[in-house]
Amino acid sequence: MNVLRNLALLACAVSLASSATLDHPEVSSSKQRFQGSQVLRAFASTPSQVSLLGTLQNGNNELDFWTEPRLNGFTDIMAEGASLQDLKTVLEKHQIPFHVSIGDVDKLVLEEEARRAAKLGHLRLQTERNLIDWSEYYSLEAIENWLVSVGQNNSNVQIITIGESTQGRNITLAKISNGDGNSTKPAIFITANIHAREWISSAAATYMIDQLVHNSSAHPDILDSVDFYILPVINPDGFAFSHSTNRMWRKTRSNHQSALGCIGADANRNFDFKWSNGDVSGSSGDKCSETYRGPEAFSEPEAAAIRDFVTANAKEVNWAVYITLHSYGQYFLAPWGYTQGLPENYDALKSLSDVASKALWDKHGTNFTTGASSVVLYFTDGTDQDWALGSGFFPYSYTMELRDTGRYGFVLPAEQIVPCSEETFEAIKVVARNKY
Ligand SMILES: *[C@@H]1O[C@H](CO)[C@@H](O)[C@H](O)[C@H]1NC(C)=O
Ligand SMILES: *[C@@H]1O[C@H](CO)[C@@H](O)[C@H](O)[C@H]1NC(C)=O
Ligand SMILES: *[C@@H]1O[C@H](CO)[C@@H](O)[C@H](O)[C@H]1NC(C)=O
Ligand SMILES: *[C@@H]1O[C@H](CO)[C@@H](O)[C@H](O)[C@H]1NC(C)=O
Ligand SMILES: *[C@@H]1O[C@H](CO)[C@@H](O)[C@H](O)[C@H]1NC(C)=O
Ligand SMILES: [Zn+2]
């Protein structure tokens, strides 16, 4: 059943062009194109409008929700062809204001590809020397080779494989410590790219590794007070797929035997803390949904790898802060996602994120909004953010949604990698200098 189509037909008597057939990117061997795809930005101002958007999201695989439905805030939805027309009809009928926020998604993706293709020689050369820079988005292989090389060249960096993805790829982090043997230092665990299409998140993560390792004289106090564990790509299968086949891929690449052939789960709905159990549903049981929580908690080896690493080291490492990097929206979010009730230490969480966001703003004038994720944005359950705090492993846990606010969304131009990473690192330095 196609909820969108039915609602659109109800909304308008004239019959519309027949809806495009379901498109399963994994079936196609070539790269997914986005001809005619637009992103609509809708503003729901009543609970019933939010629930209508939720119905559209759950009942229709042709709509790609770039952000989750929420009250008195924007919801970005990508659609094309007849679905786009149907969506506009439904929004108008329910008096949900909207505008086109990205008029031509395909153009953005093609521009990104063309720029990377033009730089291919440069990228290959860099990669052969195990180098990356932050003028471009690099492939998984390049990031992995670089990580290994940084580990080989620097005695204060340890490269640790914490698990394997569904398709057997390594899940690899860098431990950066000044090697003074002080294992009681507070440890900051930064993870990124659990959602495959959010490329800026891993770019910012590798930038911070580089700054901590190769520019330590600019901030010598940091590694004297804390250790860093930085995992640039939590979801390597999805990340590789977003490069090879579908730029808008979000989930993992696991196969949970969906009748419709849908692949993957949202690893960021797959942790066991409040899995499937939020006050208001913040994940989906539909295998085709972008927020499919998986058949059970930790069904995804990528989520399980984080749990296993944190758990195995809980005695030796003084886990203090967990920060997971996403895009987009410019938010510095604290728990909870599953309830609008606040954590016991919310005041401390909030004030640290406020100070960090101020430092971030000071760098390039980029505005981040702080607060509890369920309050500022929408409900989520089974997230790593809630798990990190709720499991008791980390007293501080955050989600950062990096640039931008929707002009480019996931296709953030490569020129913004450096400024975005710089400002993010300013915030992380504030977090590192906090007393734990
Ligand atoms: C590590 O050192 C080698 C040899 O000097 C160099 O070729 C390589 O690029 C270095 N790797 C990184 C990540 O700097
Ligand atoms: C995966 O990690 C293991 C252990 O660190 C390493 O020996 C192996 O070469 C890695 N595999 C790939 C494909 O990088
Ligand atoms: C090193 O850090 C300083 C201070 O943040 C910054 O101004 C400088 O650009 C950095 N150097 C490099 C090579 O990134
Ligand atoms: C180890 O690091 C912690 C946190 O920075 C610090 O409070 C403590 O004094 C250090 N211990 C030693 C022996 O250096
Ligand atoms: C930053 O964002 C907040 C919350 O969305 C808004 O109230 C404020 O006006 C913004 N500030 C600037 C300088 O854009
Ligand atoms: Zn995300």
Short mmCIF file of C-alpha atoms and ligand atoms in Angstrom, two decimals:
data_model
loop_
_atom_site.label_atom_id
_atom_site.label_comp_id
_atom_site.label_asym_id
_atom_site.label_seq_id
_atom_site.Cartn_x
_atom_site.Cartn_y
_atom_site.Cartn_z
CA MET A 1 0.00 0.00 0.00
CA ASN A 2 1.22 3.43 -0.90
CA VAL A 3 0.12 5.87 1.77
CA LEU A 4 1.34 8.92 -0.08
CA ARG A 5 -0.55 7.99 -3.23
CA ASN A 6 -3.74 7.25 -1.35
CA LEU A 7 -3.56 10.52 0.54
CA ALA A 8 -2.82 12.41 -2.63
CA LEU A 9 -5.75 10.79 -4.41
CA LEU A 10 -7.98 11.65 -1.48
CA ALA A 11 -6.68 15.18 -1.55
CA CYS A 12 -7.41 15.82 -5.18
CA ALA A 13 -10.01 14.37 -7.45
CA VAL A 14 -8.02 14.59 -10.65
CA SER A 15 -5.99 11.50 -11.30
CA LEU A 16 -2.25 11.90 -11.30
CA ALA A 17 0.37 10.18 -13.34
CA SER A 18 0.96 6.66 -12.06
CA SER A 19 3.53 6.43 -9.37
CA ALA A 20 7.04 5.29 -10.24
CA THR A 21 7.89 1.72 -9.35
CA LEU A 22 9.79 1.15 -6.14
CA ASP A 23 13.40 1.77 -6.68
CA HIS A 24 15.86 -0.50 -4.91
CA PRO A 25 19.32 0.87 -5.50
CA GLU A 26 21.03 -2.35 -4.48
CA VAL A 27 19.49 -4.09 -7.50
CA SER A 28 21.01 -1.69 -9.97
CA SER A 29 24.61 -2.14 -10.94
CA SER A 30 25.20 1.47 -11.94
CA LYS A 31 25.24 4.58 -9.87
CA GLN A 32 21.96 5.88 -8.54
CA ARG A 33 20.93 9.13 -10.22
CA PHE A 34 18.64 11.72 -8.74
CA GLN A 35 17.13 13.31 -11.85
CA GLY A 36 14.15 15.41 -10.91
CA SER A 37 14.75 14.96 -7.20
CA GLN A 38 14.07 17.95 -5.01
CA VAL A 39 14.19 18.50 -1.29
CA LEU A 40 11.07 20.10 0.16
CA ARG A 41 11.28 21.83 3.50
CA ALA A 42 7.97 21.52 5.35
CA PHE A 43 6.99 23.22 8.61
CA ALA A 44 4.59 21.28 10.80
CA SER A 45 2.99 23.49 13.45
CA THR A 46 0.46 21.09 14.98
CA PRO A 47 0.86 17.58 16.39
CA SER A 48 -1.51 16.25 13.75
CA GLN A 49 0.65 17.71 11.00
CA VAL A 50 3.68 16.02 12.55
CA SER A 51 1.83 12.75 12.70
CA LEU A 52 0.78 13.13 9.07
CA LEU A 53 4.44 13.53 8.11
CA GLY A 54 5.19 10.45 10.21
CA THR A 55 2.54 8.51 8.32
CA LEU A 56 4.02 9.61 5.02
CA GLN A 57 7.47 8.59 6.17
CA ASN A 58 6.42 5.16 7.35
CA GLY A 59 4.15 4.33 4.49
CA ASN A 60 6.27 5.32 1.55
CA ASN A 61 9.67 4.24 0.38
CA GLU A 62 9.76 6.80 -2.40
CA LEU A 63 10.16 9.64 0.05
CA ASP A 64 13.59 10.07 1.59
CA PHE A 65 13.30 11.99 4.85
CA TRP A 66 16.58 13.87 5.22
CA THR A 67 15.41 14.98 8.65
CA GLU A 68 12.79 13.47 10.94
CA PRO A 69 9.33 15.03 11.31
CA ARG A 70 9.09 17.48 14.19
CA LEU A 71 6.85 20.13 15.67
CA ASN A 72 7.47 23.82 14.97
CA GLY A 73 10.60 23.10 13.00
CA PHE A 74 11.49 22.09 9.52
CA THR A 75 11.37 18.62 8.03
CA ASP A 76 13.37 18.08 4.83
CA ILE A 77 12.02 15.47 2.42
CA MET A 78 13.59 14.36 -0.88
CA ALA A 79 11.26 13.13 -3.59
CA GLU A 80 11.06 12.97 -7.35
CA GLY A 81 8.54 12.67 -10.18
CA ALA A 82 5.01 11.66 -9.33
CA SER A 83 5.90 11.22 -5.65
CA LEU A 84 7.10 14.81 -5.51
CA GLN A 85 3.84 16.01 -7.02
CA ASP A 86 1.83 13.82 -4.65
CA LEU A 87 3.80 15.11 -1.70
CA LYS A 88 3.13 18.72 -2.65
CA THR A 89 -0.56 17.93 -3.04
CA VAL A 90 -0.75 16.30 0.39
CA LEU A 91 1.14 19.12 2.10
CA GLU A 92 -1.11 21.74 0.52
CA LYS A 93 -4.24 19.81 1.41
CA HIS A 94 -3.14 19.65 5.06
CA GLN A 95 -2.01 23.27 5.05
CA ILE A 96 1.55 22.40 5.90
CA PRO A 97 3.68 25.24 4.54
CA PHE A 98 6.66 24.16 2.48
CA HIS A 99 9.18 25.42 0.00
CA VAL A 100 11.74 23.83 -2.28
CA SER A 101 15.01 23.93 -0.34
CA ILE A 102 17.12 22.06 -2.91
CA GLY A 103 15.77 22.41 -6.42
CA ASP A 104 18.08 19.93 -8.13
CA VAL A 105 19.68 17.22 -6.01
CA ASP A 106 21.15 15.51 -9.07
CA LYS A 107 23.03 18.66 -9.98
CA LEU A 108 24.67 18.82 -6.54
CA VAL A 109 25.67 15.17 -6.67
CA LEU A 110 26.97 15.47 -10.24
CA GLU A 111 29.00 18.55 -9.30
CA GLU A 112 30.50 16.70 -6.37
CA GLU A 113 31.38 13.73 -8.59
CA ALA A 114 32.83 15.95 -11.31
CA ARG A 115 35.03 17.77 -8.82
CA ARG A 116 36.29 14.51 -7.36
CA ALA A 117 36.85 13.07 -10.85
CA ALA A 118 38.86 16.14 -11.85
CA LYS A 119 40.99 15.65 -8.75
CA LEU A 120 41.28 11.91 -9.17
CA GLY A 121 44.96 11.98 -10.10
CA HIS A 122 45.68 14.13 -7.10
CA LEU A 123 43.60 11.95 -4.80
CA ARG A 124 45.28 8.78 -6.06
CA LEU A 125 48.72 10.29 -5.65
CA GLN A 126 47.90 11.43 -2.13
CA THR A 127 46.52 8.02 -1.27
CA GLU A 128 49.57 6.22 -2.62
CA ARG A 129 51.66 8.27 -0.24
CA ASN A 130 49.19 7.40 2.52
CA LEU A 131 48.26 11.04 2.76
CA ILE A 132 44.91 12.70 2.74
CA ASP A 133 44.10 16.38 2.96
CA TRP A 134 40.87 18.15 3.68
CA SER A 135 40.27 19.69 0.27
CA GLU A 136 38.17 16.69 -0.79
CA TYR A 137 36.13 13.79 0.52
CA TYR A 138 38.21 10.63 0.43
CA SER A 139 37.23 6.99 -0.08
CA LEU A 140 37.09 4.49 2.76
CA GLU A 141 40.31 2.86 1.52
CA ALA A 142 42.14 6.18 1.57
CA ILE A 143 40.94 6.94 5.09
CA GLU A 144 41.93 3.46 6.31
CA ASN A 145 45.38 3.57 4.70
CA TRP A 146 45.98 6.99 6.14
CA LEU A 147 44.95 5.84 9.62
CA VAL A 148 47.31 2.88 9.47
CA SER A 149 50.11 5.15 8.27
CA VAL A 150 49.52 7.69 11.03
CA GLY A 151 49.73 4.82 13.49
CA GLN A 152 53.00 3.56 12.01
CA ASN A 153 54.60 6.98 12.00
CA ASN A 154 53.60 8.16 15.48
CA SER A 155 54.34 6.42 18.71
CA ASN A 156 51.50 8.20 20.50
CA VAL A 157 48.91 6.85 18.07
CA GLN A 158 47.56 3.35 18.22
CA ILE A 159 45.31 2.06 15.44
CA ILE A 160 42.79 -0.41 16.79
CA THR A 161 40.38 -2.58 14.82
CA ILE A 162 37.35 -2.86 17.08
CA GLY A 163 35.28 -5.16 14.90
CA GLU A 164 34.14 -6.07 11.43
CA SER A 165 31.15 -4.85 9.49
CA THR A 166 28.53 -7.15 8.01
CA GLN A 167 30.51 -7.33 4.78
CA GLY A 168 33.79 -7.95 6.58
CA ARG A 169 35.29 -4.49 6.52
CA ASN A 170 37.41 -3.34 9.43
CA ILE A 171 35.97 -0.86 11.90
CA THR A 172 39.04 1.10 12.89
CA LEU A 173 39.79 3.80 15.43
CA ALA A 174 42.80 5.85 16.43
CA LYS A 175 43.78 6.08 20.07
CA ILE A 176 45.80 9.25 20.66
CA SER A 177 47.53 9.58 23.97
CA ASN A 178 50.68 11.40 24.94
CA GLY A 179 52.15 8.14 26.15
CA ASP A 180 52.93 9.20 29.71
CA GLY A 181 51.45 5.96 30.95
CA ASN A 182 48.72 7.74 32.85
CA SER A 183 45.74 5.53 32.15
CA THR A 184 43.52 7.39 34.59
CA LYS A 185 43.11 10.38 32.33
CA PRO A 186 39.60 11.11 31.19
CA ALA A 187 39.00 9.62 27.75
CA ILE A 188 36.98 11.24 24.98
CA PHE A 189 35.47 8.88 22.41
CA ILE A 190 34.52 10.56 19.13
CA THR A 191 32.69 8.53 16.49
CA ALA A 192 31.42 9.51 13.03
CA ASN A 193 29.66 8.39 9.89
CA ILE A 194 27.28 5.90 11.48
CA HIS A 195 25.01 7.30 8.78
CA ALA A 196 26.75 6.66 5.49
CA ARG A 197 25.80 9.76 3.52
CA GLU A 198 27.03 12.18 6.19
CA TRP A 199 30.50 12.46 4.67
CA ILE A 200 31.50 15.66 6.46
CA SER A 201 31.41 13.78 9.77
CA SER A 202 34.33 11.44 8.97
CA ALA A 203 36.23 14.28 7.30
CA ALA A 204 35.98 16.30 10.52
CA ALA A 205 37.04 13.25 12.53
CA THR A 206 40.20 12.68 10.46
CA TYR A 207 40.92 16.42 10.62
CA MET A 208 40.89 16.25 14.41
CA ILE A 209 43.19 13.23 14.44
CA ASP A 210 45.57 15.17 12.21
CA GLN A 211 45.47 18.26 14.42
CA LEU A 212 46.03 16.25 17.60
CA VAL A 213 48.93 14.31 16.10
CA HIS A 214 50.62 16.75 13.73
CA ASN A 215 49.83 20.09 15.30
CA SER A 216 50.06 19.23 18.98
CA SER A 217 52.33 22.17 19.74
CA ALA A 218 49.36 24.45 19.02
CA HIS A 219 47.47 22.92 21.94
CA PRO A 220 49.99 21.06 24.13
CA ASP A 221 47.75 20.99 27.19
CA ILE A 222 45.09 18.85 25.56
CA LEU A 223 46.88 15.52 25.42
CA ASP A 224 48.35 16.16 28.85
CA SER A 225 44.85 16.09 30.30
CA VAL A 226 42.84 13.65 28.16
CA ASP A 227 43.17 10.68 25.81
CA PHE A 228 41.27 10.55 22.54
CA TYR A 229 39.67 7.62 20.81
CA ILE A 230 38.49 8.69 17.36
CA LEU A 231 36.54 6.38 15.06
CA PRO A 232 36.01 8.14 11.71
CA VAL A 233 33.74 5.59 10.00
CA ILE A 234 31.46 3.48 12.16
CA ASN A 235 29.56 2.18 9.14
CA PRO A 236 32.17 1.26 6.50
CA ASP A 237 29.81 -0.84 4.33
CA GLY A 238 27.30 1.96 4.03
CA PHE A 239 30.05 4.53 3.51
CA ALA A 240 31.61 2.48 0.70
CA PHE A 241 28.16 2.03 -0.84
CA SER A 242 27.49 5.78 -0.66
CA HIS A 243 30.66 6.26 -2.72
CA SER A 244 30.16 3.43 -5.21
CA THR A 245 26.44 3.31 -5.79
CA ASN A 246 24.05 5.57 -3.93
CA ARG A 247 25.19 8.92 -2.54
CA MET A 248 22.10 9.10 -0.34
CA TRP A 249 22.62 5.76 1.42
CA ARG A 250 22.16 6.04 5.20
CA LYS A 251 21.89 2.60 6.79
CA THR A 252 24.18 -0.39 7.14
CA ARG A 253 24.25 -3.05 4.41
CA SER A 254 22.97 -6.02 6.39
CA ASN A 255 20.29 -8.27 4.97
CA HIS A 256 17.31 -8.85 7.24
CA GLN A 257 15.26 -10.72 4.63
CA SER A 258 12.87 -7.93 3.79
CA ALA A 259 10.07 -9.13 1.52
CA LEU A 260 10.57 -6.02 -0.59
CA GLY A 261 14.32 -6.55 -0.84
CA CYS A 262 15.21 -3.60 1.36
CA ILE A 263 18.71 -3.69 2.81
CA GLY A 264 20.28 -2.44 6.02
CA ALA A 265 19.32 -1.09 9.40
CA ASP A 266 19.86 2.25 11.08
CA ALA A 267 22.77 1.43 13.38
CA ASN A 268 21.90 4.56 15.32
CA ARG A 269 18.59 2.98 16.38
CA ASN A 270 20.20 -0.37 17.16
CA PHE A 271 21.75 0.09 20.63
CA ASP A 272 20.07 -1.73 23.48
CA PHE A 273 19.34 1.23 25.74
CA LYS A 274 15.57 1.87 25.26
CA TRP A 275 15.75 -0.01 21.98
CA SER A 276 12.34 0.32 20.32
CA ASN A 277 11.09 1.73 23.58
CA GLY A 278 10.95 5.51 23.49
CA ASP A 279 8.09 7.55 24.97
CA VAL A 280 7.07 8.32 21.40
CA SER A 281 8.28 6.02 18.67
CA GLY A 282 11.72 7.19 17.59
CA SER A 283 12.59 4.28 15.31
CA SER A 284 10.83 2.00 12.86
CA GLY A 285 10.08 -1.72 12.67
CA ASP A 286 9.70 -1.47 8.89
CA LYS A 287 12.71 -3.03 7.18
CA CYS A 288 12.45 -0.52 4.37
CA SER A 289 12.48 2.50 6.66
CA GLU A 290 15.55 4.71 6.93
CA THR A 291 15.20 4.42 10.71
CA TYR A 292 14.74 0.64 10.80
CA ARG A 293 15.97 -0.37 14.24
CA GLY A 294 16.96 -3.92 13.24
CA PRO A 295 15.33 -7.19 14.33
CA GLU A 296 16.90 -6.92 17.78
CA ALA A 297 19.28 -4.65 19.66
CA PHE A 298 22.87 -4.98 18.44
CA SER A 299 21.86 -6.96 15.37
CA GLU A 300 24.27 -4.67 13.52
CA PRO A 301 27.92 -5.61 14.08
CA GLU A 302 28.86 -1.94 13.73
CA ALA A 303 26.83 -0.99 16.84
CA ALA A 304 27.99 -4.12 18.66
CA ALA A 305 31.63 -3.22 17.96
CA ILE A 306 31.26 0.06 19.85
CA ARG A 307 29.55 -1.68 22.76
CA ASP A 308 32.23 -4.38 22.88
CA PHE A 309 35.13 -1.94 22.76
CA VAL A 310 33.69 0.37 25.41
CA THR A 311 32.73 -2.54 27.64
CA ALA A 312 36.02 -4.39 27.29
CA ASN A 313 37.96 -1.27 28.29
CA ALA A 314 35.61 0.03 30.94
CA LYS A 315 37.93 -0.93 33.79
CA GLU A 316 41.12 0.42 32.28
CA VAL A 317 39.86 3.50 30.52
CA ASN A 318 38.32 6.44 32.32
CA TRP A 319 35.50 7.02 29.83
CA ALA A 320 34.34 10.60 30.24
CA VAL A 321 32.73 11.88 27.06
CA TYR A 322 31.10 10.21 24.05
CA ILE A 323 30.50 12.44 21.04
CA THR A 324 29.01 11.17 17.81
CA LEU A 325 29.33 13.34 14.71
CA HIS A 326 26.52 13.60 12.18
CA SER A 327 25.22 16.03 9.61
CA TYR A 328 23.34 18.21 9.07
CA GLY A 329 21.54 20.96 10.99
CA GLN A 330 24.12 22.57 13.31
CA TYR A 331 23.05 21.17 16.65
CA PHE A 332 25.03 20.22 19.75
CA LEU A 333 22.65 17.76 21.38
CA ALA A 334 22.55 16.05 24.75
CA PRO A 335 20.43 13.07 25.86
CA TRP A 336 17.75 12.02 25.93
CA GLY A 337 16.37 11.07 22.57
CA TYR A 338 13.85 8.56 23.92
CA THR A 339 12.07 10.88 26.37
CA GLN A 340 11.68 14.57 26.96
CA GLY A 341 12.56 13.97 30.58
CA LEU A 342 16.07 15.25 31.27
CA PRO A 343 19.12 13.34 32.52
CA GLU A 344 20.19 13.98 36.12
CA ASN A 345 23.31 15.82 35.01
CA TYR A 346 21.56 17.77 32.28
CA ASP A 347 22.68 21.18 33.58
CA ALA A 348 26.33 20.14 33.34
CA LEU A 349 25.78 18.61 29.91
CA LYS A 350 24.00 21.68 28.63
CA SER A 351 26.38 24.27 30.00
CA LEU A 352 29.43 22.48 28.57
CA SER A 353 27.75 22.30 25.15
CA ASP A 354 26.88 26.00 25.39
CA VAL A 355 30.48 26.99 26.10
CA ALA A 356 31.74 24.68 23.36
CA SER A 357 29.23 26.09 20.87
CA LYS A 358 30.36 29.59 21.75
CA ALA A 359 33.96 28.64 20.89
CA LEU A 360 32.70 27.05 17.71
CA TRP A 361 30.85 30.26 16.82
CA ASP A 362 33.93 32.37 17.56
CA LYS A 363 35.87 30.59 14.81
CA HIS A 364 33.70 31.27 11.74
CA GLY A 365 30.38 32.61 13.08
CA THR A 366 28.56 29.30 12.65
CA ASN A 367 25.49 29.04 14.84
CA PHE A 368 24.82 25.79 16.71
CA THR A 369 21.68 25.14 18.73
CA THR A 370 22.08 23.25 22.01
CA GLY A 371 19.64 21.22 24.09
CA ALA A 372 18.24 17.75 24.64
CA SER A 373 17.77 15.98 21.32
CA SER A 374 14.13 14.96 21.90
CA VAL A 375 13.26 18.53 22.89
CA VAL A 376 15.23 20.45 20.29
CA LEU A 377 14.69 17.99 17.43
CA TYR A 378 12.61 14.81 17.65
CA PHE A 379 12.33 11.47 19.44
CA THR A 380 14.88 8.77 18.75
CA ASP A 381 15.44 5.48 20.54
CA GLY A 382 18.26 2.95 20.56
CA THR A 383 20.86 5.62 19.74
CA ASP A 384 24.51 5.52 20.71
CA GLN A 385 24.07 8.92 22.39
CA ASP A 386 21.42 7.60 24.79
CA TRP A 387 23.27 4.30 25.25
CA ALA A 388 26.57 5.99 26.17
CA LEU A 389 24.94 7.88 29.06
CA GLY A 390 22.15 5.44 29.90
CA SER A 391 24.43 2.42 30.12
CA GLY A 392 26.48 4.27 32.71
CA PHE A 393 29.73 4.12 30.75
CA PHE A 394 29.99 7.85 29.99
CA PRO A 395 28.88 10.71 32.25
CA TYR A 396 28.80 13.02 29.21
CA SER A 397 27.29 12.11 25.87
CA TYR A 398 26.48 14.24 22.85
CA THR A 399 25.43 14.23 19.23
CA MET A 400 26.81 16.97 17.02
CA GLU A 401 24.99 17.69 13.79
CA LEU A 402 27.59 19.54 11.73
CA ARG A 403 27.09 21.97 8.82
CA ASP A 404 24.96 23.07 7.15
CA THR A 405 21.35 24.10 7.80
CA GLY A 406 20.02 22.63 4.57
CA ARG A 407 21.35 24.66 1.67
CA TYR A 408 23.41 21.63 0.60
CA GLY A 409 22.38 19.12 3.26
CA PHE A 410 24.42 15.94 2.94
CA VAL A 411 26.21 17.22 -0.17
CA LEU A 412 28.24 19.82 1.71
CA PRO A 413 30.78 21.28 -0.75
CA ALA A 414 34.35 20.17 -0.14
CA GLU A 415 35.46 23.81 0.32
CA GLN A 416 33.60 23.71 3.61
CA ILE A 417 35.46 20.68 5.01
CA VAL A 418 38.27 22.75 6.52
CA PRO A 419 36.19 25.54 8.09
CA CYS A 420 33.63 23.05 9.35
CA SER A 421 36.34 20.84 10.83
CA GLU A 422 38.17 23.80 12.35
CA GLU A 423 35.13 25.07 14.17
CA THR A 424 34.20 21.57 15.32
CA PHE A 425 37.70 21.11 16.73
CA GLU A 426 37.35 24.38 18.65
CA ALA A 427 34.29 22.90 20.36
CA ILE A 428 36.08 19.62 21.03
CA LYS A 429 39.01 21.48 22.62
CA VAL A 430 36.60 23.11 25.07
CA VAL A 431 35.21 19.68 25.91
CA ALA A 432 38.76 18.35 26.38
CA ARG A 433 39.65 21.21 28.74
CA ASN A 434 36.65 20.66 30.97
CA LYS A 435 37.28 19.15 34.41
CA TYR A 436 35.96 15.60 34.76
C1 LIG B 1 54.48 8.22 7.25
O1 LIG B 1 55.84 8.29 6.88
C2 LIG B 1 56.11 7.89 5.54
C3 LIG B 1 57.62 7.87 5.37
O2 LIG B 1 58.17 9.11 5.73
C4 LIG B 1 55.41 8.83 4.58
O3 LIG B 1 55.64 8.42 3.24
C5 LIG B 1 53.92 8.81 4.87
O4 LIG B 1 53.26 9.72 4.03
C6 LIG B 1 53.67 9.16 6.35
N1 LIG B 1 52.25 9.02 6.61
C7 LIG B 1 51.49 10.02 7.06
C8 LIG B 1 50.06 9.73 7.29
O5 LIG B 1 51.92 11.14 7.28
C1 LIG B 2 41.86 -5.44 9.28
O1 LIG B 2 42.47 -5.29 10.56
C2 LIG B 2 43.36 -6.33 10.85
C3 LIG B 2 43.80 -6.18 12.30
O2 LIG B 2 44.14 -4.86 12.58
C4 LIG B 2 44.51 -6.26 9.86
O3 LIG B 2 45.45 -7.29 10.10
C5 LIG B 2 43.97 -6.40 8.44
O4 LIG B 2 45.00 -6.22 7.49
C6 LIG B 2 42.88 -5.39 8.18
N1 LIG B 2 42.25 -5.67 6.91
C7 LIG B 2 42.13 -4.75 5.96
C8 LIG B 2 41.42 -5.19 4.73
O5 LIG B 2 42.56 -3.62 6.08
C1 LIG B 3 47.66 24.47 14.15
O1 LIG B 3 46.74 24.99 15.10
C2 LIG B 3 46.68 26.42 15.09
C3 LIG B 3 45.82 26.84 16.27
O2 LIG B 3 44.56 26.25 16.21
C4 LIG B 3 46.11 26.88 13.76
O3 LIG B 3 46.04 28.28 13.72
C5 LIG B 3 47.02 26.37 12.64
O4 LIG B 3 46.42 26.67 11.39
C6 LIG B 3 47.21 24.86 12.73
N1 LIG B 3 48.20 24.44 11.78
C7 LIG B 3 47.92 23.57 10.82
C8 LIG B 3 49.05 23.25 9.90
O5 LIG B 3 46.83 23.05 10.67
C1 LIG B 4 46.63 11.47 35.29
O1 LIG B 4 45.70 12.34 34.61
C2 LIG B 4 44.69 12.88 35.42
C3 LIG B 4 43.71 13.63 34.53
O2 LIG B 4 44.36 14.59 33.76
C4 LIG B 4 45.34 13.77 36.47
O3 LIG B 4 44.34 14.30 37.31
C5 LIG B 4 46.33 12.97 37.28
O4 LIG B 4 47.00 13.82 38.15
C6 LIG B 4 47.35 12.28 36.37
N1 LIG B 4 48.18 11.40 37.17
C7 LIG B 4 49.51 11.37 37.06
C8 LIG B 4 50.23 10.38 37.92
O5 LIG B 4 50.10 12.08 36.27
C1 LIG B 5 21.27 31.05 16.36
O1 LIG B 5 20.23 30.07 16.50
C2 LIG B 5 19.28 30.42 17.49
C3 LIG B 5 18.35 29.26 17.66
O2 LIG B 5 17.91 28.78 16.42
C4 LIG B 5 18.57 31.69 17.11
O3 LIG B 5 17.66 32.04 18.11
C5 LIG B 5 19.62 32.80 16.95
O4 LIG B 5 18.99 33.96 16.48
C6 LIG B 5 20.69 32.38 15.98
N1 LIG B 5 21.75 33.38 16.01
C7 LIG B 5 22.35 33.85 14.92
C8 LIG B 5 23.45 34.82 15.14
O5 LIG B 5 22.05 33.48 13.80
ZN ZN B 6 23.01 11.12 11.10
#
